[in-house]
Amino acid sequence: MSAEIRNTSAPRSGENSWLWLVKIVTGPLLIILILVHFIVNHFIGQNGLLTYADVVAYYSNPLIPLMEILFLATVVTHSLSGLRGIILDLKPSRGVLTAVDWLLALVGVAAISYGAWLALVIASRS
Amino acid sequence: MDNKHNLPSPAKFWTWFNPIGRQTGGWAFILNRVTALGLTFYLFLHLVMLGQLAQGPEAYDGFVALMHNPIIIIGELLVVAAGILHGLNGVRIILTTFGVSITRQKQLFYALMAVAVVAILVFGIRMFTA
């Protein structure tokens, strides 16, 4: 019987401790960012940002796209490093893990670039 | 004893979701993992959907109007619930990682989940009465 008792969260085998730290640090940061994101999107103005015009007006403040892009980068990093942790539990071979790493990195860079582009496009329309 | 049974393998994927014989920590693990997958899916869905903003006012406002139906609102409530559960479970993991409440993990989990249930109910009521 494996009676391993783990009291604390720790890097998985095959998980670089820095990547584990990224998940641990981005977690609490996301709790704050998601609250801000939520409050802003639902309580600004009458009923929050509901129309295209509301969103464009909101993005006219240059701090907003900056904050949203940082939020996006944080949430994508947390999400994909978490997904990698789940995949690690399936004990992939070295080759598969390398492919997964490249794929996740590519998806992450693509998602952040696309989101940043979208935020800047909206900001430029005000 | 045959040690092979304790090794993870892709074939054991579904055992993650098997609730039989779980202890509280196992439930917390399932909850964190299911919500993680759901939230990751939603994150990318959200990004793709917000692409409508680039198409201009008619496209975006039309899309938002289309999303005003009970089925979508149920889906949104699921996302909110997953976020609350994952976030509060994360608070528990952070606390225990830094040595807080290690001997009271179960109580911490139940307390945070009670908060989650209340928060989800409040959101649910608000979303369906707004």
Short mmCIF file of C-alpha atoms in Angstrom, two decimals:
data_model
loop_
_atom_site.label_atom_id
_atom_site.label_comp_id
_atom_site.label_asym_id
_atom_site.label_seq_id
_atom_site.Cartn_x
_atom_site.Cartn_y
_atom_site.Cartn_z
CA MET A 1 0.00 0.00 0.00
CA SER A 2 1.31 3.41 -0.81
CA ALA A 3 0.59 5.47 2.27
CA GLU A 4 2.37 8.57 1.09
CA ILE A 5 1.11 11.59 2.94
CA ARG A 6 1.73 14.87 1.22
CA ASN A 7 0.92 17.81 3.42
CA THR A 8 2.13 20.46 1.04
CA SER A 9 1.98 21.18 -2.64
CA ALA A 10 5.27 20.40 -4.35
CA PRO A 11 6.70 20.14 -7.86
CA ARG A 12 5.73 16.91 -9.63
CA SER A 13 8.47 14.62 -10.85
CA GLY A 14 9.51 15.99 -14.23
CA GLU A 15 8.31 19.45 -13.30
CA ASN A 16 10.97 22.10 -13.03
CA SER A 17 10.67 23.78 -9.65
CA TRP A 18 10.54 27.17 -11.36
CA LEU A 19 7.48 26.13 -13.32
CA TRP A 20 5.86 24.96 -10.10
CA LEU A 21 6.69 28.34 -8.55
CA VAL A 22 5.05 30.07 -11.54
CA LYS A 23 1.79 28.23 -10.79
CA ILE A 24 1.99 29.04 -7.09
CA VAL A 25 2.74 32.74 -7.66
CA THR A 26 0.28 33.30 -10.52
CA GLY A 27 -2.52 31.61 -8.53
CA PRO A 28 -3.02 34.31 -5.85
CA LEU A 29 -2.25 37.02 -8.42
CA LEU A 30 -5.11 35.67 -10.53
CA ILE A 31 -7.55 35.77 -7.63
CA ILE A 32 -6.97 39.54 -7.46
CA LEU A 33 -6.94 40.07 -11.23
CA ILE A 34 -10.06 38.01 -11.84
CA LEU A 35 -11.94 39.97 -9.15
CA VAL A 36 -10.93 43.25 -10.81
CA HIS A 37 -11.82 41.86 -14.26
CA PHE A 38 -15.19 40.71 -12.96
CA ILE A 39 -16.12 43.84 -11.04
CA VAL A 40 -15.08 46.09 -13.92
CA ASN A 41 -16.89 44.08 -16.59
CA HIS A 42 -20.12 43.77 -14.64
CA PHE A 43 -20.44 46.91 -12.54
CA ILE A 44 -18.97 49.75 -14.60
CA GLY A 45 -21.68 52.14 -15.79
CA GLN A 46 -25.26 50.93 -15.53
CA ASN A 47 -24.92 47.18 -15.94
CA GLY A 48 -21.31 46.66 -16.87
CA LEU A 49 -19.67 46.52 -20.28
CA LEU A 50 -22.51 45.20 -22.40
CA THR A 51 -22.12 46.87 -25.77
CA TYR A 52 -19.32 47.38 -28.25
CA ALA A 53 -19.38 51.11 -27.46
CA ASP A 54 -19.01 50.40 -23.70
CA VAL A 55 -15.95 48.21 -24.32
CA VAL A 56 -14.27 50.72 -26.65
CA ALA A 57 -14.88 53.55 -24.17
CA TYR A 58 -13.43 51.44 -21.35
CA TYR A 59 -10.30 50.66 -23.41
CA SER A 60 -9.69 54.36 -24.14
CA ASN A 61 -7.71 54.56 -20.90
CA PRO A 62 -4.25 53.21 -21.88
CA LEU A 63 -3.83 51.53 -18.49
CA ILE A 64 -6.74 49.21 -19.25
CA PRO A 65 -5.28 47.34 -22.27
CA LEU A 66 -2.01 47.09 -20.35
CA MET A 67 -3.76 45.55 -17.34
CA GLU A 68 -5.85 43.22 -19.49
CA ILE A 69 -2.80 42.00 -21.43
CA LEU A 70 -0.91 41.30 -18.18
CA PHE A 71 -3.99 39.51 -16.88
CA LEU A 72 -4.17 37.46 -20.08
CA ALA A 73 -0.48 36.51 -19.94
CA THR A 74 -0.85 35.46 -16.29
CA VAL A 75 -4.00 33.39 -16.80
CA VAL A 76 -2.66 31.67 -19.94
CA THR A 77 0.61 30.81 -18.15
CA HIS A 78 -1.23 29.45 -15.11
CA SER A 79 -3.67 27.50 -17.25
CA LEU A 80 -1.09 25.89 -19.54
CA SER A 81 1.43 25.08 -16.79
CA GLY A 82 -1.47 23.47 -14.92
CA LEU A 83 -2.43 21.51 -18.02
CA ARG A 84 1.18 20.35 -18.30
CA GLY A 85 0.99 19.12 -14.70
CA ILE A 86 -2.10 17.07 -15.56
CA ILE A 87 -0.33 15.63 -18.62
CA LEU A 88 2.73 14.80 -16.46
CA ASP A 89 0.50 12.61 -14.28
CA LEU A 90 -0.12 10.45 -17.36
CA LYS A 91 3.62 9.62 -17.41
CA PRO A 92 4.41 10.65 -20.99
CA SER A 93 7.62 9.43 -22.56
CA ARG A 94 10.43 11.91 -22.97
CA GLY A 95 9.67 12.42 -26.63
CA VAL A 96 5.97 12.98 -26.03
CA LEU A 97 6.71 15.41 -23.20
CA THR A 98 9.04 17.43 -25.45
CA ALA A 99 6.32 17.61 -28.10
CA VAL A 100 3.75 18.61 -25.45
CA ASP A 101 6.09 21.34 -24.17
CA TRP A 102 6.53 22.81 -27.64
CA LEU A 103 2.83 22.59 -28.35
CA LEU A 104 1.88 24.28 -25.06
CA ALA A 105 4.49 26.99 -25.56
CA LEU A 106 3.20 27.61 -29.07
CA VAL A 107 -0.44 27.73 -27.90
CA GLY A 108 0.53 30.07 -25.05
CA VAL A 109 2.46 32.49 -27.26
CA ALA A 110 -0.31 32.41 -29.88
CA ALA A 111 -3.06 33.06 -27.30
CA ILE A 112 -1.21 35.93 -25.64
CA SER A 113 -0.25 37.50 -28.99
CA TYR A 114 -3.79 37.23 -30.30
CA GLY A 115 -5.27 38.68 -27.10
CA ALA A 116 -2.75 41.51 -27.03
CA TRP A 117 -3.50 42.29 -30.67
CA LEU A 118 -7.24 42.32 -29.93
CA ALA A 119 -6.81 44.58 -26.88
CA LEU A 120 -4.68 47.03 -28.90
CA VAL A 121 -7.13 47.02 -31.82
CA ILE A 122 -9.99 47.90 -29.46
CA ALA A 123 -7.87 50.53 -27.72
CA SER A 124 -7.04 52.13 -31.09
CA ARG A 125 -10.74 52.54 -31.97
CA SER A 126 -11.62 55.08 -29.30
CA MET B 1 2.99 -6.57 -3.26
CA ASP B 2 2.67 -5.73 -6.93
CA ASN B 3 4.03 -2.25 -7.17
CA LYS B 4 2.86 -1.72 -10.76
CA HIS B 5 -0.62 -0.85 -9.56
CA ASN B 6 0.64 2.31 -7.97
CA LEU B 7 2.21 3.68 -11.13
CA PRO B 8 0.31 6.29 -13.10
CA SER B 9 -0.53 5.50 -16.70
CA PRO B 10 -2.75 7.00 -19.40
CA ALA B 11 -5.15 4.08 -18.99
CA LYS B 12 -5.84 5.27 -15.45
CA PHE B 13 -7.13 8.65 -16.66
CA TRP B 14 -10.72 7.86 -15.69
CA THR B 15 -9.74 6.74 -12.21
CA TRP B 16 -9.17 10.42 -11.46
CA PHE B 17 -12.90 10.88 -11.68
CA ASN B 18 -13.89 7.75 -9.80
CA PRO B 19 -15.55 8.92 -6.59
CA ILE B 20 -15.65 5.48 -4.93
CA GLY B 21 -13.56 5.15 -1.79
CA ARG B 22 -12.26 8.70 -1.86
CA GLN B 23 -11.26 10.68 1.18
CA THR B 24 -11.77 14.42 1.47
CA GLY B 25 -8.39 15.17 -0.12
CA GLY B 26 -9.35 13.01 -3.08
CA TRP B 27 -12.53 14.98 -3.57
CA ALA B 28 -10.58 18.22 -3.40
CA PHE B 29 -8.19 16.86 -6.01
CA ILE B 30 -11.01 15.81 -8.37
CA LEU B 31 -12.72 19.17 -7.90
CA ASN B 32 -9.55 21.11 -8.62
CA ARG B 33 -8.76 19.06 -11.69
CA VAL B 34 -12.23 19.08 -13.25
CA THR B 35 -12.58 22.84 -12.70
CA ALA B 36 -9.06 23.40 -14.10
CA LEU B 37 -9.95 21.62 -17.34
CA GLY B 38 -13.27 23.44 -17.58
CA LEU B 39 -11.75 26.86 -16.95
CA THR B 40 -8.96 26.23 -19.48
CA PHE B 41 -11.57 25.31 -22.08
CA TYR B 42 -13.57 28.43 -21.24
CA LEU B 43 -10.49 30.68 -21.38
CA PHE B 44 -9.85 29.77 -25.00
CA LEU B 45 -13.54 29.88 -25.89
CA HIS B 46 -13.72 33.35 -24.31
CA LEU B 47 -10.73 34.58 -26.34
CA VAL B 48 -12.18 33.27 -29.60
CA MET B 49 -15.62 34.77 -28.84
CA LEU B 50 -14.17 38.17 -27.96
CA GLY B 51 -12.70 38.18 -31.48
CA GLN B 52 -16.20 39.44 -32.43
CA LEU B 53 -15.09 42.81 -31.04
CA ALA B 54 -12.67 43.17 -33.95
CA GLN B 55 -15.58 42.72 -36.40
CA GLY B 56 -17.21 45.95 -35.24
CA PRO B 57 -20.32 47.07 -33.35
CA GLU B 58 -22.98 45.14 -35.33
CA ALA B 59 -21.13 41.83 -35.02
CA TYR B 60 -20.39 42.22 -31.30
CA ASP B 61 -23.76 43.59 -30.18
CA GLY B 62 -25.52 40.95 -32.27
CA PHE B 63 -23.38 38.28 -30.65
CA VAL B 64 -24.13 39.57 -27.13
CA ALA B 65 -27.87 39.60 -27.90
CA LEU B 66 -27.60 36.02 -29.13
CA MET B 67 -25.99 35.01 -25.82
CA HIS B 68 -28.99 36.26 -23.82
CA ASN B 69 -30.71 32.93 -23.39
CA PRO B 70 -31.15 30.61 -20.39
CA ILE B 71 -28.91 27.85 -21.74
CA ILE B 72 -25.96 30.21 -22.15
CA ILE B 73 -26.64 31.69 -18.69
CA ILE B 74 -26.50 28.18 -17.19
CA GLY B 75 -23.16 27.73 -18.95
CA GLU B 76 -21.94 31.05 -17.56
CA LEU B 77 -23.03 30.06 -14.07
CA LEU B 78 -21.00 26.86 -14.47
CA VAL B 79 -17.95 28.95 -15.38
CA VAL B 80 -18.50 31.23 -12.36
CA ALA B 81 -18.95 28.18 -10.10
CA ALA B 82 -15.78 26.56 -11.48
CA GLY B 83 -13.85 29.80 -10.92
CA ILE B 84 -15.05 30.14 -7.32
CA LEU B 85 -14.37 26.48 -6.49
CA HIS B 86 -10.95 26.47 -8.16
CA GLY B 87 -9.95 29.79 -6.59
CA LEU B 88 -10.98 28.84 -3.05
CA ASN B 89 -9.42 25.39 -3.41
CA GLY B 90 -6.30 27.22 -4.54
CA VAL B 91 -6.38 29.30 -1.36
CA ARG B 92 -6.34 26.04 0.62
CA ILE B 93 -3.37 24.72 -1.39
CA ILE B 94 -1.43 27.96 -0.90
CA LEU B 95 -2.12 28.02 2.84
CA THR B 96 -1.07 24.40 3.35
CA THR B 97 1.97 24.89 1.11
CA PHE B 98 3.18 27.59 3.45
CA GLY B 99 2.45 25.50 6.52
CA VAL B 100 -0.83 27.09 7.56
CA SER B 101 -3.62 24.81 8.80
CA ILE B 102 -1.75 21.60 7.94
CA THR B 103 -3.40 19.70 10.79
CA ARG B 104 -6.82 21.14 9.92
CA GLN B 105 -6.90 20.60 6.16
CA LYS B 106 -10.30 18.93 6.11
CA GLN B 107 -11.92 21.66 8.17
CA LEU B 108 -10.27 24.29 5.96
CA PHE B 109 -11.59 22.54 2.86
CA TYR B 110 -15.14 22.28 4.21
CA ALA B 111 -15.14 25.90 5.38
CA LEU B 112 -13.94 27.18 1.99
CA MET B 113 -16.43 25.00 0.13
CA ALA B 114 -19.24 26.36 2.33
CA VAL B 115 -18.19 29.86 1.27
CA ALA B 116 -18.14 28.64 -2.35
CA VAL B 117 -21.68 27.24 -2.14
CA VAL B 118 -23.01 30.52 -0.73
CA ALA B 119 -21.17 32.55 -3.38
CA ILE B 120 -22.45 30.31 -6.21
CA LEU B 121 -26.03 30.62 -4.90
CA VAL B 122 -25.74 34.41 -4.74
CA PHE B 123 -24.41 34.52 -8.33
CA GLY B 124 -27.06 32.08 -9.52
CA ILE B 125 -29.90 34.11 -8.02
CA ARG B 126 -28.48 37.35 -9.40
CA MET B 127 -27.89 35.94 -12.88
CA PHE B 128 -31.38 34.50 -13.23
CA THR B 129 -33.25 37.44 -11.75
CA ALA B 130 -31.30 40.27 -13.41
#
